[in-house]
CSV table of C-alpha atoms and ligand atoms in Angstrom, one decimal:
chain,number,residue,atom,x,y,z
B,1,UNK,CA,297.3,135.6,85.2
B,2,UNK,CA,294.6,136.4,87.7
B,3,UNK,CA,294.3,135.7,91.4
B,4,UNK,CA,292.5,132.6,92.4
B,5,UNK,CA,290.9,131.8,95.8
B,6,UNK,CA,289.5,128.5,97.0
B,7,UNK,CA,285.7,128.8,98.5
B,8,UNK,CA,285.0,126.0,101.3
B,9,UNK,CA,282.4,124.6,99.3
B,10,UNK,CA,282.1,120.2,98.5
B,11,UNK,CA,283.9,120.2,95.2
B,12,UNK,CA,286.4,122.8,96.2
B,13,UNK,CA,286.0,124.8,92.8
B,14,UNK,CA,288.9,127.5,92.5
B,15,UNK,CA,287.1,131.5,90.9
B,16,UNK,CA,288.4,134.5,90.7
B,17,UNK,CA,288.8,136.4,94.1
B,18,UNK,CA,287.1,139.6,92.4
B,19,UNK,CA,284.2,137.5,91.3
B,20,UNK,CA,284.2,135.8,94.6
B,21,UNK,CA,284.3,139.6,96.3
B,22,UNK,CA,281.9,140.8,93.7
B,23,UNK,CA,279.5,137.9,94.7
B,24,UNK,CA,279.7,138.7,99.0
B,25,UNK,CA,279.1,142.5,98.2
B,26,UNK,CA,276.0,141.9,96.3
B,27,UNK,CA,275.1,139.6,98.9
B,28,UNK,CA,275.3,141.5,101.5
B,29,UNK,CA,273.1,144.4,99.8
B,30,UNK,CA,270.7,142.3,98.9
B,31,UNK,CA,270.4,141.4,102.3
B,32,UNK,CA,270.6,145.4,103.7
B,33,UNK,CA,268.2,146.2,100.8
B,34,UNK,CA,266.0,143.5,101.8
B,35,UNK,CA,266.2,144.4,105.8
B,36,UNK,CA,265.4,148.7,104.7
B,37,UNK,CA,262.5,147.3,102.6
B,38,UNK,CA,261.2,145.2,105.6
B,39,UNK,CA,261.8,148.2,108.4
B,40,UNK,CA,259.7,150.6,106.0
B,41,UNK,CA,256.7,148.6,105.5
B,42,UNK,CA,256.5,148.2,109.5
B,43,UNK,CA,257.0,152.1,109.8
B,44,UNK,CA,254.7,152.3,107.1
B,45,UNK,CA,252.1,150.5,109.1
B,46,UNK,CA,252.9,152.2,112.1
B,47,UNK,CA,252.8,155.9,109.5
B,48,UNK,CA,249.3,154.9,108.6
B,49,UNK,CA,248.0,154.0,111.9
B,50,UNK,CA,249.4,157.2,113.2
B,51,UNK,CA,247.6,159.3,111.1
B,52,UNK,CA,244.0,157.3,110.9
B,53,UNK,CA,244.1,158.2,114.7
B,54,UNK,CA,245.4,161.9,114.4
B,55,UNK,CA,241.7,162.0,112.1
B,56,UNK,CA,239.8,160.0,114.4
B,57,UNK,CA,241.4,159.8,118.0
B,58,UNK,CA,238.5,158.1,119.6
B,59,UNK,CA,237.1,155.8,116.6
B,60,UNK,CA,240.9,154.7,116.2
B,61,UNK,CA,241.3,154.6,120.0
B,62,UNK,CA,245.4,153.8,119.7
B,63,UNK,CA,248.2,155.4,118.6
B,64,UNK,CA,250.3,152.6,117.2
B,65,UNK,CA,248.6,149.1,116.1
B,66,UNK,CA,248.6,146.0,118.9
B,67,UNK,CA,252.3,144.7,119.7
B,68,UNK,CA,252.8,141.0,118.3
B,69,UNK,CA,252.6,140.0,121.9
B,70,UNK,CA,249.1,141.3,122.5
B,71,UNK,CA,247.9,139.4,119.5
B,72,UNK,CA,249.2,136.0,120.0
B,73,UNK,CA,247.2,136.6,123.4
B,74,UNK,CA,244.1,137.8,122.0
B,75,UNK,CA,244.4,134.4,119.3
B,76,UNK,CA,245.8,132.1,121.6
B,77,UNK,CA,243.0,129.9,122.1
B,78,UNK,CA,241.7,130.4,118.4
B,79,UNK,CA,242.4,128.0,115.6
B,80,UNK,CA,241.5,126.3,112.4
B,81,UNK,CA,239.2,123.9,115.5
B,82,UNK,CA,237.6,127.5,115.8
B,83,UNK,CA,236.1,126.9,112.2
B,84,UNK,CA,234.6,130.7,111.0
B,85,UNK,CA,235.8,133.8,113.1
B,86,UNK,CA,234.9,137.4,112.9
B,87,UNK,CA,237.2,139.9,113.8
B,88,UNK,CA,235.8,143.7,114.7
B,89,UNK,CA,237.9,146.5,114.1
B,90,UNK,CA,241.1,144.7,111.9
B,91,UNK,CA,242.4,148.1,111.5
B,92,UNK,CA,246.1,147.4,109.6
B,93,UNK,CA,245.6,143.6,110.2
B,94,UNK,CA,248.0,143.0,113.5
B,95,UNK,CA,245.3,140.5,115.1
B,96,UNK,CA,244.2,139.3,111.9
B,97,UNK,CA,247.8,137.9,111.0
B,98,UNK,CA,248.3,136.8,114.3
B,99,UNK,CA,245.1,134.5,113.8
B,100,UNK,CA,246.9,133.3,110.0
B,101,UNK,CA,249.5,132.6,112.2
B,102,UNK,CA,247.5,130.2,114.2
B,103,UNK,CA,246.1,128.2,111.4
B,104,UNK,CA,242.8,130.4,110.8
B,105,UNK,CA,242.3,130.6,107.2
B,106,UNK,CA,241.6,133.8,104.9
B,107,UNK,CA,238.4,132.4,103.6
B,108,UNK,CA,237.4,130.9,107.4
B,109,UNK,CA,237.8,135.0,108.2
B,110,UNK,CA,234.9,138.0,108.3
B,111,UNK,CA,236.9,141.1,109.2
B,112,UNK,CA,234.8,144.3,110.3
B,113,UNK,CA,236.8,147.5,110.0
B,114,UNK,CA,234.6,150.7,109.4
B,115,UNK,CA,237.2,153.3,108.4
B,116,UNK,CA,237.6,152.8,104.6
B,117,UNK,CA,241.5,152.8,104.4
B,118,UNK,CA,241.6,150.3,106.5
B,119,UNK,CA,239.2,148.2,105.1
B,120,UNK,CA,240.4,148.7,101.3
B,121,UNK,CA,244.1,147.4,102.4
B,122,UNK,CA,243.0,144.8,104.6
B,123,UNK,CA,241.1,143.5,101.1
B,124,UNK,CA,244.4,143.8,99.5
B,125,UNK,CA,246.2,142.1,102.1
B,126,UNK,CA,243.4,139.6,102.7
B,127,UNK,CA,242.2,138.8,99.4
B,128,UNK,CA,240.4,135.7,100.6
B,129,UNK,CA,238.8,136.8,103.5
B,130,UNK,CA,235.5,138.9,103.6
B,131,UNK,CA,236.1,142.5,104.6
B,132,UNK,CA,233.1,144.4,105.5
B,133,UNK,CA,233.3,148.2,106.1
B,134,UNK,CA,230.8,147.8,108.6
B,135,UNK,CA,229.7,149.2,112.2
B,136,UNK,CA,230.3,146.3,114.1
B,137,UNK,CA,227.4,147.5,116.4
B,138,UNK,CA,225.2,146.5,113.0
B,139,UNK,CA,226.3,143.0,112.8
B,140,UNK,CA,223.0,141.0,113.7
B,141,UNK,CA,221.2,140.0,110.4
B,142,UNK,CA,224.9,140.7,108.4
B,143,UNK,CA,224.7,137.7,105.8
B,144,UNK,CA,227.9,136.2,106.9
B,145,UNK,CA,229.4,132.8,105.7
B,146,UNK,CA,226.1,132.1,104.3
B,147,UNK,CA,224.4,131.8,107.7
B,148,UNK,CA,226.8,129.3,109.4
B,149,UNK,CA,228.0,130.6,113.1
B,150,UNK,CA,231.4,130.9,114.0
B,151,UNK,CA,233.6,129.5,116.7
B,152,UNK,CA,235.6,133.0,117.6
B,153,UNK,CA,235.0,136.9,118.2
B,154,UNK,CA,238.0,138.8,118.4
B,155,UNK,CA,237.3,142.1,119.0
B,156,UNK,CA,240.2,145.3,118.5
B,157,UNK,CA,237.9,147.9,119.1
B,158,UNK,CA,237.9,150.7,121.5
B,159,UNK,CA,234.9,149.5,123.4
B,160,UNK,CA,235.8,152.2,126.0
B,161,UNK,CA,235.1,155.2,123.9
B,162,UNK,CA,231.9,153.8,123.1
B,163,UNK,CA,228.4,155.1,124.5
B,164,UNK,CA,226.8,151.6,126.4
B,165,UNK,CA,224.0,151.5,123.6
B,166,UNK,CA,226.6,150.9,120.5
B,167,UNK,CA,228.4,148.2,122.9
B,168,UNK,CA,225.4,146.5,123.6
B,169,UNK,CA,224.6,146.3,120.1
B,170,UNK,CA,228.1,145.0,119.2
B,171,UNK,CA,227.9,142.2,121.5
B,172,UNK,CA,224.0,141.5,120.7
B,173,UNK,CA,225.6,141.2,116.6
B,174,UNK,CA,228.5,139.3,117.4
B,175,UNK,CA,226.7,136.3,119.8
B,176,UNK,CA,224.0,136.5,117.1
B,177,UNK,CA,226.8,134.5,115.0
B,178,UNK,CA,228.8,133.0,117.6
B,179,UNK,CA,228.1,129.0,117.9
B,180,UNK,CA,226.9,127.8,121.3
B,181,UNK,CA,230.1,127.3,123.4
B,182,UNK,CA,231.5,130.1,121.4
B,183,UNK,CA,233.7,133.4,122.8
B,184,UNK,CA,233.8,136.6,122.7
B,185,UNK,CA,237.9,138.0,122.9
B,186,UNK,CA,238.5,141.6,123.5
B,187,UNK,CA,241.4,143.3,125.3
B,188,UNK,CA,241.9,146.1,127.3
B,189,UNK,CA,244.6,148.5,129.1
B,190,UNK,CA,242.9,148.7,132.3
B,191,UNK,CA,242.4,146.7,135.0
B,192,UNK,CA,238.9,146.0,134.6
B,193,UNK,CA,236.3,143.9,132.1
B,194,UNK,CA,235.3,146.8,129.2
B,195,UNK,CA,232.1,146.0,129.5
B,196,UNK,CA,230.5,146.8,132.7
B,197,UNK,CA,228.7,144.4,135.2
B,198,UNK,CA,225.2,145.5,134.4
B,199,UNK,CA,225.9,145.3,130.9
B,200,UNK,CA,226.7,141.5,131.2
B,201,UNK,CA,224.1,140.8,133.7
B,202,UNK,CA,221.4,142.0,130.7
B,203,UNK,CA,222.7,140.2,128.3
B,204,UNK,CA,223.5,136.9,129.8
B,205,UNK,CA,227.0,136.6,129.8
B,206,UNK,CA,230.2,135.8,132.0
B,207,UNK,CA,234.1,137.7,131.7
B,208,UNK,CA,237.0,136.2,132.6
B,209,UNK,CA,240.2,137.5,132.3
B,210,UNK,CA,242.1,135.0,130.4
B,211,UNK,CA,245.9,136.3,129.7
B,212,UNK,CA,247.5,139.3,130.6
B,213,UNK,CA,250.3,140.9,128.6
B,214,UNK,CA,252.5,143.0,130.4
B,215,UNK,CA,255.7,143.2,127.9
B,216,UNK,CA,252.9,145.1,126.0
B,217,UNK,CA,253.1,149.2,126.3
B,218,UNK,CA,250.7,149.8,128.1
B,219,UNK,CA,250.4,146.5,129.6
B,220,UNK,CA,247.1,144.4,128.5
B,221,UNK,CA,245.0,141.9,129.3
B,222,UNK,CA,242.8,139.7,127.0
B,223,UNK,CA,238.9,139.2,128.4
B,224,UNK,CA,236.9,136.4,127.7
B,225,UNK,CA,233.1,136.5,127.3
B,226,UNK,CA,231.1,133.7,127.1
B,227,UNK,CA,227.2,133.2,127.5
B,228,UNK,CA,226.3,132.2,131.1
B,229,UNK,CA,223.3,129.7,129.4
B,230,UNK,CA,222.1,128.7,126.5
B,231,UNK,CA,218.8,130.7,126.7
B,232,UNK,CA,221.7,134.1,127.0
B,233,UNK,CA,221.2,135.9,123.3
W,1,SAM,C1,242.5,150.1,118.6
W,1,SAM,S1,242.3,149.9,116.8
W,1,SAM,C2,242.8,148.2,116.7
W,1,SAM,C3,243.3,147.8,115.4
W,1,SAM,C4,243.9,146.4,115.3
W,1,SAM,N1,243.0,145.4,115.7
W,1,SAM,C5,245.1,146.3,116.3
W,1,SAM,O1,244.9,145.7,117.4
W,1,SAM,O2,246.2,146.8,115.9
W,1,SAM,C6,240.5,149.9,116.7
W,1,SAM,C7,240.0,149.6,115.3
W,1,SAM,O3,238.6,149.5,115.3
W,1,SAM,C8,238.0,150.2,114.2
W,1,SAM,N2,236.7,150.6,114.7
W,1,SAM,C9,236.3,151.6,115.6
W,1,SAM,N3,235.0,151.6,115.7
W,1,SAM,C10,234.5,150.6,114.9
W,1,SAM,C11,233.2,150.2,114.7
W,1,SAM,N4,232.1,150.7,115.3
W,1,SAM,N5,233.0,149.1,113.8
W,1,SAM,C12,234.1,148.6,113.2
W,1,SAM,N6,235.3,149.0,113.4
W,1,SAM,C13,235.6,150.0,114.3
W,1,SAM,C14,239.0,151.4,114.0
W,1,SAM,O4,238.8,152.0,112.7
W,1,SAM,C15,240.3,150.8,114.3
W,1,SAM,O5,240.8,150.2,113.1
């Protein structure tokens, strides 16, 4: 006669304690198989970051991709009331999912990412947005979402490592297709606005720093640029 134990479950059904023990163990590997699965597709990310930057330090411009905290900033004020949004420089999609997250659609998403990698598994993880492997410097006249402007710019790229002619040409591409009333995000480690003063004076535009996020390494803060008039760009 075999053992039998009684599970605390509503109709108090009596099975054998090896099946019972047979059914905990499997559940619990299912659970530590899940959990490995999950830690290697984040190192994963993290592998594939590394070594797009150890090819192209200053294209890439970071080591490791945004922290989740560092994203929700950079969306925080972006949502499906944004309507369209562009995003330069998705890279493995940590500001793109953060902007999911907040209720942005796929198909209400134009993400610019020039490295090809990138942009080939950001199709694959975005199948409904529209990727373009793009300069994000060569965005005016770029046929997106049949003409209509957007609400948002969030912007991941490395605006710092750029000479002031391709960052002018970013931010003359991207306000091409921003909406009046529209912003411009982009963040950066340091204490000041990327984009220097005589920069924004040319093109008719105001920075404000909007969040800062110092449980990110290094800390961060998120910018905020917005035209100054409606004649600006
Ligand atoms: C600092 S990483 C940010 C990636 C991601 N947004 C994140 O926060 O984890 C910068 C990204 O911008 C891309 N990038 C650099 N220059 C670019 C350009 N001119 N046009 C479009 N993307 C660019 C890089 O390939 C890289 O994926």
């Amino acid at each position: 006669m075999s053992l039998k134990i009684r599970l605390p479950q509503p109709g108090g059904v009596s099975v054998p304690e090896w099946w019972a023990r047979l059914q905990w163990w499997s559940m619990r590997a299912a659970q530590r198989i899940e959990s490995l699965i999950s830690r290697n597709a984040w190192m994963a990310e993290r592998l594939r970051f590394f070594r797009a930057w150890r090819a192209d330090p200053r294209g890439i411009g970071a080591i490791m991709p945004s922290s989740a905290a560092l994203a929700s900033a950079i969306t925080r004020e972006v949502g499906s009331h944004s309507g369209d949004v562009i995003e330069l420089g998705s890279g493995t999609g940590a500001f793109t999912r953060a902007l999911a997250r907040r209720g942005v659609a796929q198909g209400a998403m134009a993400l610019i990412e020039t490295d090809p990698d990138f942009a080939r598994q950001l199709r694959r993880d975005f199948p409904e947005a529209q990727v373009c492997c793009l300069d994000a410097a060569r965005l005016a006249g770029e046929p997106l979402f049949g003409g209509r402007t957007v609400g948002a710019v969030v912007c991941g790229l490395p605006l710092l490592n750029m000479p002031l002619r391709q960052q002018v040409g970013i931010l003359r591409g991207s306000f091409s297709h921003l909406r009046p009333g529209g912003a411009f995000y982009l963040f950066t480690y340091g204490p000041r606005c990327p984009v220097p003063r005589t920069v924004l004076d040319r093109l008719g535009l105001r920075a404000r720093r909007a969040h800062s996020v110092i449980l990110n390494v290094p800390p961060a803060h998120v910018w905020k640029l917005t035209r100054r008039s409606s004649k600006a760009l």
